[in-house]
Amino acid sequence: MPPMQQGSLAKQIARWTALAALFLVTLTPLVVIDGFFFPFITGKAFLFRILVEVAVAAWVVLAFLDKEYRPRFSWLGVAVFAFVAWMFIADLFAMNVSKAFWSNFERMEGWVLLIHLLGFFYAASAVLRVEKKWRTWFLASLGVAAIVSAHGILQQLGAMPIHQGSTRIDSSFGNSAYFAIYLLFNAFIALWLAFTEKRPWLTYTLVAFAALEALLIFLTETRGTVLGLLAGLIFVGGAFAFTGSKRARRYGAWGAAVVILLAGGLYVARDTAFVVGNDVLHRITSINLADGQTRFTIWHMAEEGVTQGPKQLVLGWGQEGFNYIFNQYYEPSLYAQEPWFDRAHNAFIDWLVAGGIPAFVLYLALFGSVTWLLWTKTELGKSERILLTAALIGYAVHNLFVFDNLYAYVYFFAFLAMVDSQVARPCEKFDAAPEVSDADGLAYVLPIAAALLLATIWFVNVRSMNTSSELITAISPSDPATQLAAFESLTKQSGYPGMQEVREQLVSFAANLAATQGTANASTTAAAVLLAVSEMGKQVAAYPEDARERLELASAYRAAGDSKDALAQVSAALALSPKKEAIWIEAGATEWDLHDFAAARTDFDTAYALGPEFTALASYAAAGEYAAGDAKAGDATLMKAFGTTTVDSDILAAGYFYGQDWSRLIALARLRATAPGVSAQDLFNAASAFYAAHDGADAIATLQKAAVLEPAAAQEVQAAIAQIRAGK
């Protein structure tokens, strides 16, 4: 008897609950919760986790009540389970076990995500197979994609703001690369469904939608995904050209040829005015080895980390462990890039880093087994197999250049589950177990499942959701005492996921108070700094080999005016990452605080020697030389790097000040005060330099000019002028 006609109340409750949860998963791309830390990430992830937990609980109840829903065997299922199981073992040996399992708010991954993806795989495979709802599920997903795509179109038209940058649309994902892979999956899903749709109007709609998704991929300017789209389309054309009917072969060959010619033509024309003048085309066609050098460098660092020893080859570094490789094997050529990389920007290498060679092989096995079974065991037609394979190819190419994200995982595991639902065979041991009666289902199975579900939701999600929400309260500008109270409340939850981010934000809050509040909130500032030192000290004690956290503790010490202990932490960070110029700069700045100008000069010179191609480092080296009283060496460094000794730089101004080189400090102040388009803040800074150089007349004149540009500060300016005239 079909499920809809069965009278079991317990079964109907579980059935509709499972279906509702699985279909609601398709809505997660729409979720953005501003009240959560990393609102584009956390809201989606928490909703996905909760829905999967509900779906799994309902599926387990169904499995007790009806053997049709029970797990089945397939080698694809074995590969999925083995991958998740191996990562559990690898994460147990991670450098930071807690982060390996729970991740952080910025990523929301870790083993917690993997176990939820495994649950999604089993529940979707069983429930959507029995209910024959796979096509409906993907159509529902396309319906949500239409809303998400409309958001992207409005961004492109300027009707809605772009969250990341100014030109690369990102829709409700807040990240153009995340949006791009979502579009890629939906483009091929739409084509797949179009080829099997019997209603002409819907067929044409799906094809048009696929074309729209492809266009939007280009507008995200995500080059790896564009390459994935092109690879998938070329595969589709080639596959039809070699395996289709006479008509299909002709269309396939022409289609592949058109894609190749268009892509090749654009690349050849990449230096023309038409392409260079178009932001989208210029970025996409700027793919070359030089642009990829940063990624090649990071991949090489990952290779060094994995081959460090037998443990790393077999177990990797655990999820979220790449930052340790980034510190230990840092390449100075990365100085101009973002300061911290937590991913290798290649999903395949990321899994090699996270779980060693076994994880890498198992991850490849997911692609290999699903493709093999798709072509050899499923009941899908040839065109369906071609288009689903194209989606997997596009996804794989995308993953060569970008790390993975939540909804890419959802689609990938949905593909795995759909194929598994077609090829898996019943297991005798599972089917042999008696079915639970409806009465027992209502009396025992449902209540127990509900209780376990609520406990899981609380433990896995609610606590972290509260932390994420409270952290927003703590960092939102308001009364400092209110913010401090929020941080104090958060630090009492020290065992919760996300505490690293809480502590880092606490250090930032305390340092900002110490720098800007003066005596206005002296007691609050002192309490915040003390709390920051204490909490970041706990973080470092727990994970002493994390250079980033050492520097965070150093920042807390500096906020407390404790430069000696700050320098000790910076030195410890240098021991962990000796080739990172930014840490040598931190060391030099801290030596300045201690008035050890000779040591600071050595630190700045070391940073410049590591990255001599970076003029910013030349400014630091010169500043160190000026502060140490060696103006001749400072001039030589600036001439070599800039071809002049007249360089506008805050760090040089500090070097002149510490070296009491008043003539150079005054010259720089005059340069800034007379620069075209000078701002009031620039004039205030210049006036401070004149005052430090004992040039009261120019300080007063510059302050008066600043007051004209910023009338609201006139009263403060007059007070400052009065102090200068009084010789204070």
CSV table of C-alpha atoms in Angstrom, one decimal, residues 101-304:
chain,number,residue,atom,x,y,z
A,101,PHE,CA,35.1,19.3,15.4
A,102,TRP,CA,33.2,22.6,15.8
A,103,SER,CA,35.0,24.9,13.4
A,104,ASN,CA,34.1,28.6,14.0
A,105,PHE,CA,31.4,31.1,13.1
A,106,GLU,CA,33.3,32.3,9.9
A,107,ARG,CA,33.3,28.8,8.4
A,108,MET,CA,30.7,26.7,10.3
A,109,GLU,CA,32.2,23.5,9.1
A,110,GLY,CA,34.3,21.0,11.1
A,111,TRP,CA,33.3,17.4,11.7
A,112,VAL,CA,29.9,18.7,12.9
A,113,LEU,CA,29.1,19.7,9.4
A,114,LEU,CA,30.3,16.3,8.0
A,115,ILE,CA,28.1,14.3,10.4
A,116,HIS,CA,25.2,16.4,9.4
A,117,LEU,CA,25.9,15.9,5.7
A,118,LEU,CA,26.1,12.1,6.4
A,119,GLY,CA,22.7,12.3,8.1
A,120,PHE,CA,21.3,14.3,5.2
A,121,PHE,CA,22.7,11.7,2.8
A,122,TYR,CA,21.0,8.8,4.6
A,123,ALA,CA,17.7,10.5,5.3
A,124,ALA,CA,17.3,12.0,1.8
A,125,SER,CA,18.3,8.7,0.1
A,126,ALA,CA,15.7,6.7,2.0
A,127,VAL,CA,12.8,9.2,2.3
A,128,LEU,CA,12.9,10.7,-1.2
A,129,ARG,CA,13.4,7.3,-2.7
A,130,VAL,CA,10.3,5.8,-1.0
A,131,GLU,CA,8.3,8.9,-1.6
A,132,LYS,CA,9.5,9.3,-5.2
A,133,LYS,CA,10.2,13.0,-4.5
A,134,TRP,CA,13.7,13.5,-5.9
A,135,ARG,CA,12.5,15.5,-9.0
A,136,THR,CA,10.2,17.6,-6.9
A,137,TRP,CA,13.0,18.3,-4.4
A,138,PHE,CA,15.3,19.6,-7.2
A,139,LEU,CA,12.4,21.6,-8.7
A,140,ALA,CA,11.8,23.2,-5.3
A,141,SER,CA,15.5,24.0,-5.1
A,142,LEU,CA,15.3,25.7,-8.5
A,143,GLY,CA,12.3,27.8,-7.3
A,144,VAL,CA,14.5,29.1,-4.4
A,145,ALA,CA,17.3,29.6,-6.8
A,146,ALA,CA,15.0,31.9,-8.9
A,147,ILE,CA,14.6,34.1,-5.8
A,148,VAL,CA,18.3,34.1,-5.0
A,149,SER,CA,19.1,34.9,-8.7
A,150,ALA,CA,16.6,37.8,-8.7
A,151,HIS,CA,18.5,39.3,-5.8
A,152,GLY,CA,21.7,39.0,-7.8
A,153,ILE,CA,20.1,40.7,-10.8
A,154,LEU,CA,18.9,43.6,-8.6
A,155,GLN,CA,22.5,43.9,-7.3
A,156,GLN,CA,23.8,44.1,-10.9
A,157,LEU,CA,21.2,46.8,-11.7
A,158,GLY,CA,22.2,48.8,-8.7
A,159,ALA,CA,18.8,48.4,-7.0
A,160,MET,CA,20.3,46.4,-4.1
A,161,PRO,CA,23.7,46.7,-2.4
A,162,ILE,CA,26.6,44.3,-3.1
A,163,HIS,CA,28.0,43.0,0.1
A,164,GLN,CA,31.5,42.0,-1.0
A,165,GLY,CA,33.3,44.6,-3.0
A,166,SER,CA,31.5,46.8,-5.5
A,167,THR,CA,31.0,44.9,-8.7
A,168,ARG,CA,30.9,41.1,-8.0
A,169,ILE,CA,27.3,40.2,-7.2
A,170,ASP,CA,26.9,37.9,-4.2
A,171,SER,CA,23.1,37.8,-3.6
A,172,SER,CA,22.2,36.3,-0.2
A,173,PHE,CA,25.5,34.5,0.2
A,174,GLY,CA,27.6,37.6,0.9
A,175,ASN,CA,30.4,36.0,-1.1
A,176,SER,CA,30.6,35.9,-4.8
A,177,ALA,CA,32.4,32.6,-5.0
A,178,TYR,CA,29.7,30.9,-2.8
A,179,PHE,CA,27.0,32.4,-5.0
A,180,ALA,CA,28.8,31.2,-8.2
A,181,ILE,CA,29.0,27.5,-7.3
A,182,TYR,CA,25.3,27.7,-6.2
A,183,LEU,CA,24.5,29.0,-9.7
A,184,LEU,CA,26.6,26.4,-11.4
A,185,PHE,CA,24.8,23.5,-9.8
A,186,ASN,CA,21.4,25.1,-10.6
A,187,ALA,CA,22.3,25.7,-14.2
A,188,PHE,CA,23.0,22.0,-14.8
A,189,ILE,CA,20.1,20.9,-12.7
A,190,ALA,CA,17.8,23.0,-14.8
A,191,LEU,CA,19.1,21.5,-18.0
A,192,TRP,CA,18.9,18.0,-16.5
A,193,LEU,CA,15.2,18.5,-15.6
A,194,ALA,CA,14.5,20.2,-18.9
A,195,PHE,CA,15.7,17.2,-20.9
A,196,THR,CA,13.1,15.0,-19.1
A,197,GLU,CA,10.3,17.4,-18.8
A,198,LYS,CA,7.1,16.6,-20.8
A,199,ARG,CA,5.5,20.0,-20.6
A,200,PRO,CA,6.9,22.2,-23.3
A,201,TRP,CA,6.4,25.5,-21.4
A,202,LEU,CA,8.3,24.2,-18.4
A,203,THR,CA,11.1,22.8,-20.7
A,204,TYR,CA,11.6,26.2,-22.3
A,205,THR,CA,11.5,27.9,-18.9
A,206,LEU,CA,14.1,25.5,-17.4
A,207,VAL,CA,16.4,26.1,-20.4
A,208,ALA,CA,16.0,29.8,-20.1
A,209,PHE,CA,16.7,29.6,-16.4
A,210,ALA,CA,19.9,27.6,-17.0
A,211,ALA,CA,21.1,30.3,-19.4
A,212,LEU,CA,20.3,33.0,-16.8
A,213,GLU,CA,22.3,31.1,-14.2
A,214,ALA,CA,25.2,30.8,-16.6
A,215,LEU,CA,25.1,34.6,-17.2
A,216,LEU,CA,25.0,35.3,-13.5
A,217,ILE,CA,28.1,33.1,-13.0
A,218,PHE,CA,30.0,35.5,-15.2
A,219,LEU,CA,28.7,38.4,-13.3
A,220,THR,CA,30.1,37.0,-10.0
A,221,GLU,CA,33.5,37.2,-11.8
A,222,THR,CA,34.6,34.0,-10.1
A,223,ARG,CA,37.1,32.6,-12.5
A,224,GLY,CA,37.4,29.1,-11.1
A,225,THR,CA,33.6,28.7,-11.5
A,226,VAL,CA,33.6,30.1,-15.0
A,227,LEU,CA,36.2,27.5,-15.9
A,228,GLY,CA,34.0,24.9,-14.3
A,229,LEU,CA,31.0,26.0,-16.3
A,230,LEU,CA,33.0,26.0,-19.5
A,231,ALA,CA,34.4,22.5,-18.7
A,232,GLY,CA,30.9,21.2,-18.0
A,233,LEU,CA,29.4,22.7,-21.2
A,234,ILE,CA,32.3,21.3,-23.3
A,235,PHE,CA,31.7,17.9,-21.8
A,236,VAL,CA,28.0,18.1,-22.5
A,237,GLY,CA,28.7,19.0,-26.2
A,238,GLY,CA,31.4,16.4,-26.6
A,239,ALA,CA,29.4,13.6,-24.9
A,240,PHE,CA,26.4,14.3,-27.2
A,241,ALA,CA,28.7,14.5,-30.2
A,242,PHE,CA,30.1,11.1,-29.6
A,243,THR,CA,27.2,9.2,-28.1
A,244,GLY,CA,24.0,10.8,-29.2
A,245,SER,CA,21.7,10.4,-32.2
A,246,LYS,CA,22.6,11.9,-35.5
A,247,ARG,CA,20.9,15.1,-34.7
A,248,ALA,CA,22.2,15.2,-31.1
A,249,ARG,CA,25.8,14.6,-32.4
A,250,ARG,CA,25.5,17.5,-34.7
A,251,TYR,CA,24.1,19.9,-32.1
A,252,GLY,CA,26.6,18.6,-29.5
A,253,ALA,CA,29.6,19.1,-31.8
A,254,TRP,CA,28.5,22.6,-32.7
A,255,GLY,CA,27.7,23.5,-29.1
A,256,ALA,CA,31.2,22.4,-27.9
A,257,ALA,CA,32.8,24.2,-30.7
A,258,VAL,CA,31.0,27.4,-30.0
A,259,VAL,CA,31.9,27.3,-26.3
A,260,ILE,CA,35.6,26.7,-27.1
A,261,LEU,CA,35.7,29.4,-29.8
A,262,LEU,CA,33.9,32.0,-27.6
A,263,ALA,CA,36.2,31.3,-24.6
A,264,GLY,CA,39.3,31.2,-26.8
A,265,GLY,CA,38.3,34.3,-28.6
A,266,LEU,CA,37.7,36.3,-25.5
A,267,TYR,CA,41.1,35.1,-24.1
A,268,VAL,CA,42.9,36.1,-27.2
A,269,ALA,CA,41.2,39.5,-27.2
A,270,ARG,CA,41.9,40.0,-23.5
A,271,ASP,CA,44.1,43.1,-24.1
A,272,THR,CA,41.6,44.9,-26.4
A,273,ALA,CA,39.8,48.0,-25.3
A,274,PHE,CA,36.5,46.2,-25.4
A,275,VAL,CA,37.6,43.5,-22.9
A,276,VAL,CA,39.8,45.7,-20.7
A,277,GLY,CA,37.0,48.3,-20.4
A,278,ASN,CA,34.5,45.7,-19.2
A,279,ASP,CA,35.1,44.7,-15.5
A,280,VAL,CA,33.5,41.3,-15.9
A,281,LEU,CA,35.3,40.3,-19.1
A,282,HIS,CA,38.6,41.8,-18.0
A,283,ARG,CA,38.7,39.9,-14.7
A,284,ILE,CA,37.6,36.6,-16.2
A,285,THR,CA,40.1,36.8,-19.1
A,286,SER,CA,43.0,37.8,-16.8
A,287,ILE,CA,43.6,34.2,-15.8
A,288,ASN,CA,47.3,33.5,-16.1
A,289,LEU,CA,50.2,31.9,-14.3
A,290,ALA,CA,51.2,35.2,-12.7
A,291,ASP,CA,47.8,35.8,-11.2
A,292,GLY,CA,47.8,32.2,-9.9
A,293,GLN,CA,51.1,32.6,-8.2
A,294,THR,CA,49.6,33.2,-4.8
A,295,ARG,CA,47.6,30.0,-5.0
A,296,PHE,CA,50.6,28.1,-6.3
A,297,THR,CA,52.6,29.3,-3.3
A,298,ILE,CA,49.9,28.3,-0.8
A,299,TRP,CA,49.6,24.9,-2.5
A,300,HIS,CA,53.3,24.4,-2.1
A,301,MET,CA,53.1,25.3,1.5
A,302,ALA,CA,50.3,22.7,1.9
A,303,GLU,CA,52.5,20.1,0.3
A,304,GLU,CA,55.3,20.9,2.7
